[in-house]
Coordinates of C-alpha atoms and ligand atoms in Angstrom, one line a residue:
M16 CA 0.8 10.8 -50.2
N17 CA -2.1 10.5 -47.8
P18 CA -5.4 11.8 -49.2
L19 CA -7.0 12.1 -45.8
K20 CA -4.2 14.2 -44.4
N21 CA -4.3 12.1 -41.3
L22 CA -0.7 13.0 -40.7
D23 CA -1.8 16.6 -40.0
K24 CA -3.9 15.3 -37.1
L25 CA -0.9 14.1 -35.2
Q26 CA -0.3 16.3 -32.2
P27 CA 3.1 17.5 -31.1
Y28 CA 4.6 14.9 -28.7
P29 CA 4.5 16.0 -25.0
F30 CA 8.3 16.5 -24.9
E31 CA 8.1 18.8 -28.0
R32 CA 5.5 20.8 -26.1
L33 CA 7.8 20.9 -23.1
R34 CA 10.7 22.3 -25.2
A35 CA 8.3 24.9 -26.6
L36 CA 7.1 25.8 -23.1
F37 CA 10.7 26.3 -21.9
A38 CA 11.9 28.1 -25.0
G39 CA 13.6 31.3 -23.8
S40 CA 13.5 30.1 -20.2
Q41 CA 16.8 30.0 -18.3
H42 CA 17.9 28.7 -15.0
T43 CA 20.3 31.2 -13.5
G44 CA 20.8 29.7 -10.0
G45 CA 23.7 27.5 -11.0
L46 CA 22.0 24.3 -9.7
A47 CA 22.6 21.0 -11.6
H48 CA 19.6 20.0 -13.7
V49 CA 17.4 17.1 -12.5
N50 CA 15.2 15.8 -15.3
L51 CA 12.1 13.9 -14.0
S52 CA 10.0 14.5 -17.1
I53 CA 10.7 11.6 -19.3
G54 CA 9.9 8.0 -18.4
E55 CA 13.3 6.7 -19.4
P56 CA 14.7 4.2 -16.9
K57 CA 18.2 5.2 -15.6
H58 CA 19.1 2.3 -13.4
P59 CA 22.0 0.4 -15.1
T60 CA 21.2 -2.2 -17.8
P61 CA 22.1 -5.6 -16.2
D62 CA 25.4 -7.0 -17.2
L63 CA 23.8 -10.3 -18.2
I64 CA 22.0 -8.5 -21.1
K65 CA 25.1 -6.7 -22.3
Q66 CA 27.1 -10.0 -22.1
A67 CA 24.4 -11.9 -24.1
L68 CA 24.6 -9.2 -26.8
I69 CA 28.4 -9.6 -27.0
D70 CA 28.1 -13.4 -27.0
N71 CA 25.7 -13.3 -29.9
L72 CA 27.2 -10.7 -32.3
G73 CA 27.1 -13.4 -35.0
G74 CA 23.5 -12.5 -35.3
L75 CA 24.4 -9.3 -37.1
A76 CA 25.3 -11.4 -40.1
V77 CA 21.9 -12.8 -40.7
Y78 CA 18.4 -11.5 -41.6
P79 CA 16.1 -12.4 -38.7
G80 CA 12.6 -13.8 -39.3
T81 CA 9.7 -11.7 -38.2
Q82 CA 8.2 -14.5 -36.1
G83 CA 11.3 -14.6 -34.0
L84 CA 13.4 -17.6 -32.9
P85 CA 11.6 -20.5 -31.2
V86 CA 14.0 -20.1 -28.2
L87 CA 12.8 -16.5 -27.6
R88 CA 9.1 -17.3 -28.0
Q89 CA 9.6 -20.2 -25.6
A90 CA 11.4 -18.0 -23.1
I91 CA 8.6 -15.5 -23.3
S92 CA 5.8 -18.0 -22.9
D93 CA 7.7 -19.6 -20.0
W94 CA 8.0 -16.2 -18.3
I95 CA 4.3 -15.6 -18.9
L96 CA 3.5 -18.9 -17.2
R97 CA 5.8 -18.2 -14.2
R98 CA 4.6 -14.6 -13.8
F99 CA 0.9 -14.8 -14.8
D100 CA 0.1 -18.4 -14.5
A101 CA -1.2 -18.2 -18.0
L102 CA -0.5 -20.7 -20.8
V103 CA 0.3 -19.3 -24.2
D104 CA 1.4 -21.4 -27.2
P105 CA 4.8 -20.1 -28.3
E106 CA 4.0 -21.1 -31.9
T107 CA 0.7 -19.3 -32.3
Q108 CA 0.2 -16.9 -29.5
V109 CA 3.4 -14.9 -29.0
L110 CA 5.5 -12.6 -31.2
P111 CA 8.6 -10.5 -30.5
I112 CA 8.2 -6.8 -31.0
L113 CA 10.7 -3.9 -31.1
G114 CA 9.6 -2.4 -27.8
S115 CA 5.9 -1.9 -27.1
R116 CA 5.6 1.5 -28.8
E117 CA 6.0 0.4 -32.4
A118 CA 3.6 -2.5 -31.8
L119 CA 0.9 -0.5 -30.0
F120 CA 1.0 1.8 -33.1
S121 CA 1.1 -0.8 -35.8
F122 CA -1.4 -3.2 -34.3
A123 CA -4.1 -0.6 -34.8
Q124 CA -3.5 -1.0 -38.6
V125 CA -4.5 -4.6 -38.3
V126 CA -7.7 -4.0 -36.3
L127 CA -8.7 -0.9 -38.2
D128 CA -8.3 -2.6 -41.6
G129 CA -11.2 -1.4 -43.6
C130 CA -11.9 1.7 -41.6
G131 CA -11.9 5.2 -42.9
V132 CA -12.5 7.1 -46.1
G133 CA -12.9 5.0 -49.2
N134 CA -14.5 2.3 -47.2
D135 CA -16.9 4.7 -45.6
V136 CA -16.7 2.9 -42.3
D137 CA -16.8 5.1 -39.2
C138 CA -14.6 3.5 -36.6
H139 CA -13.8 4.5 -33.0
V140 CA -10.8 3.7 -30.8
A141 CA -11.3 4.2 -27.1
F142 CA -8.6 4.9 -24.6
P143 CA -8.0 6.6 -21.2
N144 CA -7.4 10.3 -20.9
P145 CA -4.6 11.3 -20.0
F146 CA -2.8 8.7 -22.0
Y147 CA 0.3 7.5 -23.8
Q148 CA 0.2 9.5 -27.0
I149 CA 0.9 6.6 -29.4
Y150 CA -2.7 5.4 -29.0
E151 CA -4.0 8.6 -30.5
G152 CA -1.6 8.6 -33.4
A153 CA -2.4 5.0 -34.2
T154 CA -6.1 5.8 -34.2
F155 CA -5.7 8.7 -36.6
L156 CA -3.4 6.9 -39.0
G157 CA -5.7 3.9 -38.9
G158 CA -8.5 6.1 -40.3
A159 CA -10.5 6.1 -37.0
S160 CA -11.6 8.6 -34.5
P161 CA -10.4 8.7 -30.9
V162 CA -12.8 8.4 -27.9
F163 CA -11.2 9.9 -24.8
V164 CA -12.4 8.2 -21.6
N165 CA -11.4 10.5 -18.8
I166 CA -9.6 8.9 -15.9
D167 CA -11.5 9.0 -12.6
P168 CA -9.3 10.9 -10.1
E169 CA -10.6 8.6 -7.3
T170 CA -9.6 5.3 -9.0
G171 CA -6.9 6.5 -11.4
L172 CA -8.6 4.4 -14.1
S173 CA -11.1 5.0 -16.9
D174 CA -14.6 3.5 -16.9
F175 CA -15.3 2.4 -20.4
H176 CA -18.8 1.5 -19.4
S177 CA -19.5 5.2 -19.2
L178 CA -19.6 5.2 -23.0
G179 CA -23.0 5.2 -24.7
A180 CA -24.1 2.2 -26.8
D181 CA -23.9 4.4 -30.0
V182 CA -20.2 5.0 -29.4
L183 CA -19.5 1.4 -28.3
S184 CA -21.1 0.0 -31.4
K185 CA -18.6 1.8 -33.6
T186 CA -15.6 1.1 -31.3
K187 CA -13.3 -1.5 -32.8
L188 CA -10.4 -1.2 -30.4
M189 CA -9.8 -0.2 -26.8
Y190 CA -6.3 0.6 -25.4
V191 CA -6.1 -0.1 -21.7
C192 CA -3.1 0.7 -19.6
S193 CA -2.6 -1.2 -16.3
P194 CA -0.4 -0.2 -14.5
N195 CA -1.5 3.1 -15.8
N196 CA 0.7 5.8 -17.1
P197 CA 0.5 8.4 -15.6
T198 CA -1.6 7.4 -12.5
G199 CA 0.1 4.0 -11.6
A200 CA -3.4 2.5 -10.8
V201 CA -4.0 -1.1 -11.6
Y202 CA -7.0 -3.2 -12.6
T203 CA -8.5 -5.7 -10.2
L204 CA -9.8 -9.1 -11.5
E205 CA -13.3 -7.6 -11.2
D206 CA -12.2 -4.6 -13.5
W207 CA -10.9 -7.1 -16.0
Q208 CA -14.1 -9.1 -15.9
K209 CA -16.2 -6.0 -16.6
L210 CA -13.9 -5.1 -19.5
F211 CA -14.1 -8.5 -21.0
D212 CA -17.9 -8.4 -20.8
L213 CA -18.0 -5.0 -22.5
A214 CA -15.6 -6.2 -25.2
D215 CA -17.7 -9.3 -25.8
E216 CA -20.9 -7.4 -26.0
H217 CA -19.7 -5.0 -28.6
D218 CA -17.0 -7.2 -30.3
I219 CA -14.2 -4.9 -29.4
V220 CA -10.5 -5.9 -29.4
I221 CA -8.6 -5.1 -26.2
A222 CA -5.0 -3.9 -26.6
S223 CA -3.6 -4.2 -23.1
D224 CA -0.5 -2.0 -22.6
E225 CA 1.4 -3.7 -19.7
C226 CA 4.9 -2.3 -19.9
Y227 CA 4.9 -1.2 -16.3
S228 CA 3.7 -4.6 -14.9
E229 CA 7.0 -5.4 -13.2
I230 CA 7.5 -2.1 -11.5
Y231 CA 5.3 -2.4 -8.4
L232 CA 5.9 -1.5 -4.8
D233 CA 8.2 -3.8 -3.0
G234 CA 6.5 -6.3 -0.8
T235 CA 3.0 -5.9 -2.5
A236 CA 1.2 -8.3 -4.8
A237 CA 2.2 -8.1 -8.5
P238 CA -0.5 -6.5 -10.7
I239 CA -2.8 -8.8 -12.5
G240 CA -2.1 -8.9 -16.2
G241 CA -4.6 -9.3 -19.0
L242 CA -3.6 -12.9 -19.8
E243 CA -3.7 -13.8 -16.2
A244 CA -7.2 -12.3 -15.7
A245 CA -8.4 -14.1 -18.9
S246 CA -7.0 -17.4 -17.7
R247 CA -8.5 -17.1 -14.2
L248 CA -11.9 -16.2 -15.8
G249 CA -11.9 -19.2 -18.0
R250 CA -11.0 -17.4 -21.2
S251 CA -7.8 -19.2 -22.0
D252 CA -8.3 -18.7 -25.8
Y253 CA -7.7 -15.0 -25.0
N254 CA -10.5 -14.1 -27.5
N255 CA -10.1 -10.5 -28.7
L256 CA -7.3 -9.8 -26.2
I257 CA -3.7 -9.0 -27.0
V258 CA -1.2 -7.8 -24.4
F259 CA 1.9 -5.7 -25.0
S260 CA 4.9 -5.9 -22.8
S261 CA 8.5 -4.9 -22.9
L262 CA 12.0 -5.1 -21.4
S263 CA 12.4 -1.3 -21.4
K264 CA 11.1 -0.7 -17.9
R265 CA 11.4 -4.2 -16.4
S266 CA 15.0 -4.6 -17.3
N267 CA 16.3 -1.0 -17.7
A268 CA 16.9 -1.6 -21.4
P269 CA 14.9 1.0 -23.3
G270 CA 17.6 1.0 -26.0
L271 CA 17.4 -2.7 -26.6
R272 CA 14.0 -2.2 -28.2
S273 CA 12.6 -5.6 -27.2
G274 CA 9.2 -6.7 -26.0
Y275 CA 6.4 -9.1 -26.9
V276 CA 2.7 -9.3 -27.9
A277 CA 0.7 -12.3 -26.7
G278 CA -2.9 -13.4 -26.8
D279 CA -5.6 -14.3 -29.3
A280 CA -4.0 -16.6 -32.0
D281 CA -6.1 -15.1 -34.8
L282 CA -5.0 -11.6 -34.0
I283 CA -1.4 -12.7 -33.6
K284 CA -1.6 -14.4 -37.1
A285 CA -2.9 -11.3 -38.7
F286 CA -0.4 -9.1 -36.9
L287 CA 2.5 -11.4 -38.1
R288 CA 1.2 -11.1 -41.6
Y289 CA 1.2 -7.3 -41.3
R290 CA 4.7 -7.2 -39.6
T291 CA 6.2 -9.3 -42.3
Y292 CA 5.6 -6.5 -44.8
H293 CA 6.1 -3.7 -42.2
G294 CA 9.7 -5.1 -41.8
S295 CA 9.9 -5.2 -38.0
A296 CA 11.9 -8.3 -37.3
M297 CA 14.1 -8.3 -34.2
S298 CA 17.9 -8.8 -34.7
T299 CA 19.0 -12.2 -33.6
T300 CA 21.6 -10.6 -31.4
V301 CA 18.8 -8.7 -29.6
Q302 CA 16.6 -11.8 -29.4
M303 CA 19.4 -13.7 -27.6
A304 CA 19.9 -10.9 -25.1
S305 CA 16.1 -10.8 -24.6
V306 CA 16.1 -14.5 -23.7
A307 CA 18.7 -13.8 -21.0
A308 CA 16.7 -10.9 -19.7
W309 CA 13.3 -12.8 -19.5
N310 CA 15.1 -15.6 -17.7
D311 CA 16.4 -13.5 -14.8
E312 CA 14.3 -12.0 -12.0
E313 CA 17.0 -10.8 -9.7
H314 CA 17.6 -7.5 -11.5
V315 CA 13.9 -6.9 -11.7
A316 CA 13.5 -7.3 -7.9
E317 CA 16.4 -4.9 -7.4
N318 CA 14.7 -2.4 -9.7
R319 CA 11.5 -2.6 -7.6
R320 CA 13.5 -2.0 -4.4
L321 CA 15.2 1.1 -5.9
Y322 CA 11.9 2.6 -7.1
T323 CA 10.1 1.9 -3.8
E324 CA 13.0 3.6 -1.9
K325 CA 12.7 6.7 -4.2
F326 CA 8.9 6.9 -3.8
K327 CA 9.2 6.8 0.0
A328 CA 12.1 9.3 0.2
F329 CA 10.4 11.7 -2.2
S330 CA 7.0 11.7 -0.5
A331 CA 8.6 12.0 2.9
I332 CA 10.4 15.2 1.9
L333 CA 7.2 16.7 0.4
E334 CA 4.9 15.7 3.2
G335 CA 2.7 18.5 4.3
T336 CA 3.7 20.6 1.2
L337 CA 2.3 18.5 -1.7
N338 CA -0.3 15.9 -1.5
L339 CA 1.4 12.8 -3.0
H340 CA 0.0 9.3 -3.1
I341 CA 2.5 6.5 -3.7
P342 CA 0.9 4.5 -6.5
P343 CA 0.7 0.7 -6.4
A344 CA 2.8 0.5 -9.6
G345 CA 4.8 2.3 -12.3
F346 CA 7.5 4.9 -11.5
Y347 CA 5.5 8.1 -11.6
F348 CA 3.9 10.4 -9.1
W349 CA 0.8 11.9 -10.6
A350 CA 0.3 15.0 -8.4
D351 CA -2.6 17.3 -8.2
L352 CA -1.1 20.7 -7.8
G353 CA -4.3 22.8 -7.5
Q354 CA -2.6 25.4 -9.8
S355 CA -1.6 25.7 -13.4
D356 CA 0.7 22.8 -14.3
T357 CA 2.4 24.6 -17.2
A358 CA 3.1 27.8 -15.1
F359 CA 4.4 25.6 -12.2
A360 CA 6.6 23.5 -14.5
K361 CA 8.1 26.6 -16.0
R362 CA 8.7 28.3 -12.6
L363 CA 10.3 25.1 -11.3
F364 CA 12.6 24.9 -14.3
E365 CA 13.7 28.5 -14.0
Q366 CA 14.0 28.7 -10.3
A367 CA 15.0 25.2 -9.3
H368 CA 16.4 23.6 -12.5
V369 CA 14.0 20.6 -12.1
T370 CA 12.0 19.4 -15.1
L371 CA 8.6 17.7 -14.6
L372 CA 5.9 17.0 -17.3
P373 CA 2.8 19.2 -17.1
G374 CA -0.2 16.9 -16.9
S375 CA -2.2 18.8 -19.5
F376 CA 0.3 17.7 -22.2
L377 CA -0.7 14.1 -21.6
G378 CA -4.5 14.8 -21.8
R379 CA -7.0 16.1 -24.2
E380 CA -9.7 18.6 -23.6
V381 CA -13.2 17.0 -23.8
N382 CA -16.2 19.3 -23.3
G383 CA -13.9 22.1 -22.1
F384 CA -12.1 20.0 -19.5
N385 CA -8.6 18.5 -19.7
P386 CA -8.3 15.9 -16.9
G387 CA -4.5 16.4 -16.9
A388 CA -4.7 20.1 -16.2
N389 CA -3.3 21.3 -12.8
H390 CA -1.4 18.0 -12.5
V391 CA 2.2 17.1 -13.0
R392 CA 3.8 13.8 -13.8
I393 CA 7.0 13.2 -11.8
A394 CA 9.2 10.3 -13.2
L395 CA 11.4 8.9 -10.5
V396 CA 14.0 7.7 -12.9
A397 CA 17.0 9.7 -11.6
S398 CA 19.1 8.4 -8.7
L399 CA 17.9 8.4 -5.1
A400 CA 20.2 11.4 -4.4
E401 CA 18.9 13.4 -7.4
C402 CA 15.3 12.6 -6.7
S403 CA 15.7 13.6 -3.0
E404 CA 17.4 16.8 -4.1
A405 CA 14.6 17.6 -6.6
A406 CA 12.0 17.0 -3.9
Q407 CA 13.8 19.4 -1.6
R408 CA 13.8 22.0 -4.3
I409 CA 10.1 21.5 -5.1
R410 CA 9.4 21.9 -1.4
N411 CA 11.3 25.2 -1.4
I412 CA 9.4 26.5 -4.4
L413 CA 6.0 25.5 -3.1
Ligands
PLP579 C1 2.3 3.6 -21.2 C2 3.4 3.2 -22.1 N1 3.3 2.3 -23.0 C3 4.3 2.0 -23.8 C4 5.5 2.6 -23.8 C5 6.6 2.2 -24.7 O1 7.7 1.7 -24.2 P1 8.7 0.7 -25.0 O2 8.4 1.0 -26.5 O3 10.0 1.1 -24.6 O4 8.3 -0.7 -24.7 C6 5.7 3.6 -22.8 C7 7.0 4.3 -22.7 O5 7.3 5.2 -21.9 C8 4.6 3.9 -21.9 O6 4.7 4.9 -21.0

């Protein structure tokens, strides 16, 4: 079906690799399993979302439109204004998406239109390394080649300026991830300014993955989003910028499959056109539940409180044993082990029945170096009691 065989370039997903790593491994100590590998929120989905679903079951009887209901686009643009002090036109600059994953993937098809064999256009897509693997799959299936920009261990972020002019001139799209998965680092306004300058100079579209924007340490300033940065820097048309956000992490609703894209009206228009054919309209029932979720902040604040509590408890237990830095945002520890991440993850599973994600599974080797190697990602998604228990077991093993 695909003459280029781009499908063959898709790498096994990190969790598939984890299953392969643990194949034949067994925990024999009788301890209950604690899974801190997958970034799936486990705090309860708020009742107000569940109730809105029940109240709007009539939506199951209608085909939804791809552009989404005006009431949802208005709720999203109101939320963006409250949270980021950025104005977006609900008619032309916002679209609902079925969680950010599908949109991060399909958006590349829009930007990379015309790339690849047949068109003989050599296109690049740049993104951090380690990274959320969808960026790479989107790149390959869009007929482009990935440019891995290693994350600086000091800042937890990638410096796209390190790329040469020859690479940048072929780069059509940059995925940026702030708050970053896995490091939790966030862009400052100055970082955003530099990124916009680079994108302007080389006419690159910025796809800003912001699904962790609401999970930041209690009592600290909220991370600056792409739209906010653009607005503050006088770029209120959001030229060449599109942000991706989602209710999955913010509202503990990964199964709702609800998020938004917002930004450059021309890009939104092209994406809407693509999505109409792609068939990714959001059920009206889910749209109404999403309105309820975007309109409430109480459950989000409680979420932050719970994650902050877990970060503190976990790092206190491991103090002096494992060098852990509580990140400004996200719900992951990104820990430098100073030893093989895969061997450690396997030993931890077998001896302590705790599952973590080896960092090398999230990265790619560039010039013989995988920046994820010797690291583990620890997702603090389980309860405080389970996270504390896992930290204690990790301490014993180390
Ligand atoms: C960096 C990053 N982006 C996007 C997503 C996709 O989340 P969703 O599709 O639930 O919005 C995830 C999920 O774990 C993620 O870690």
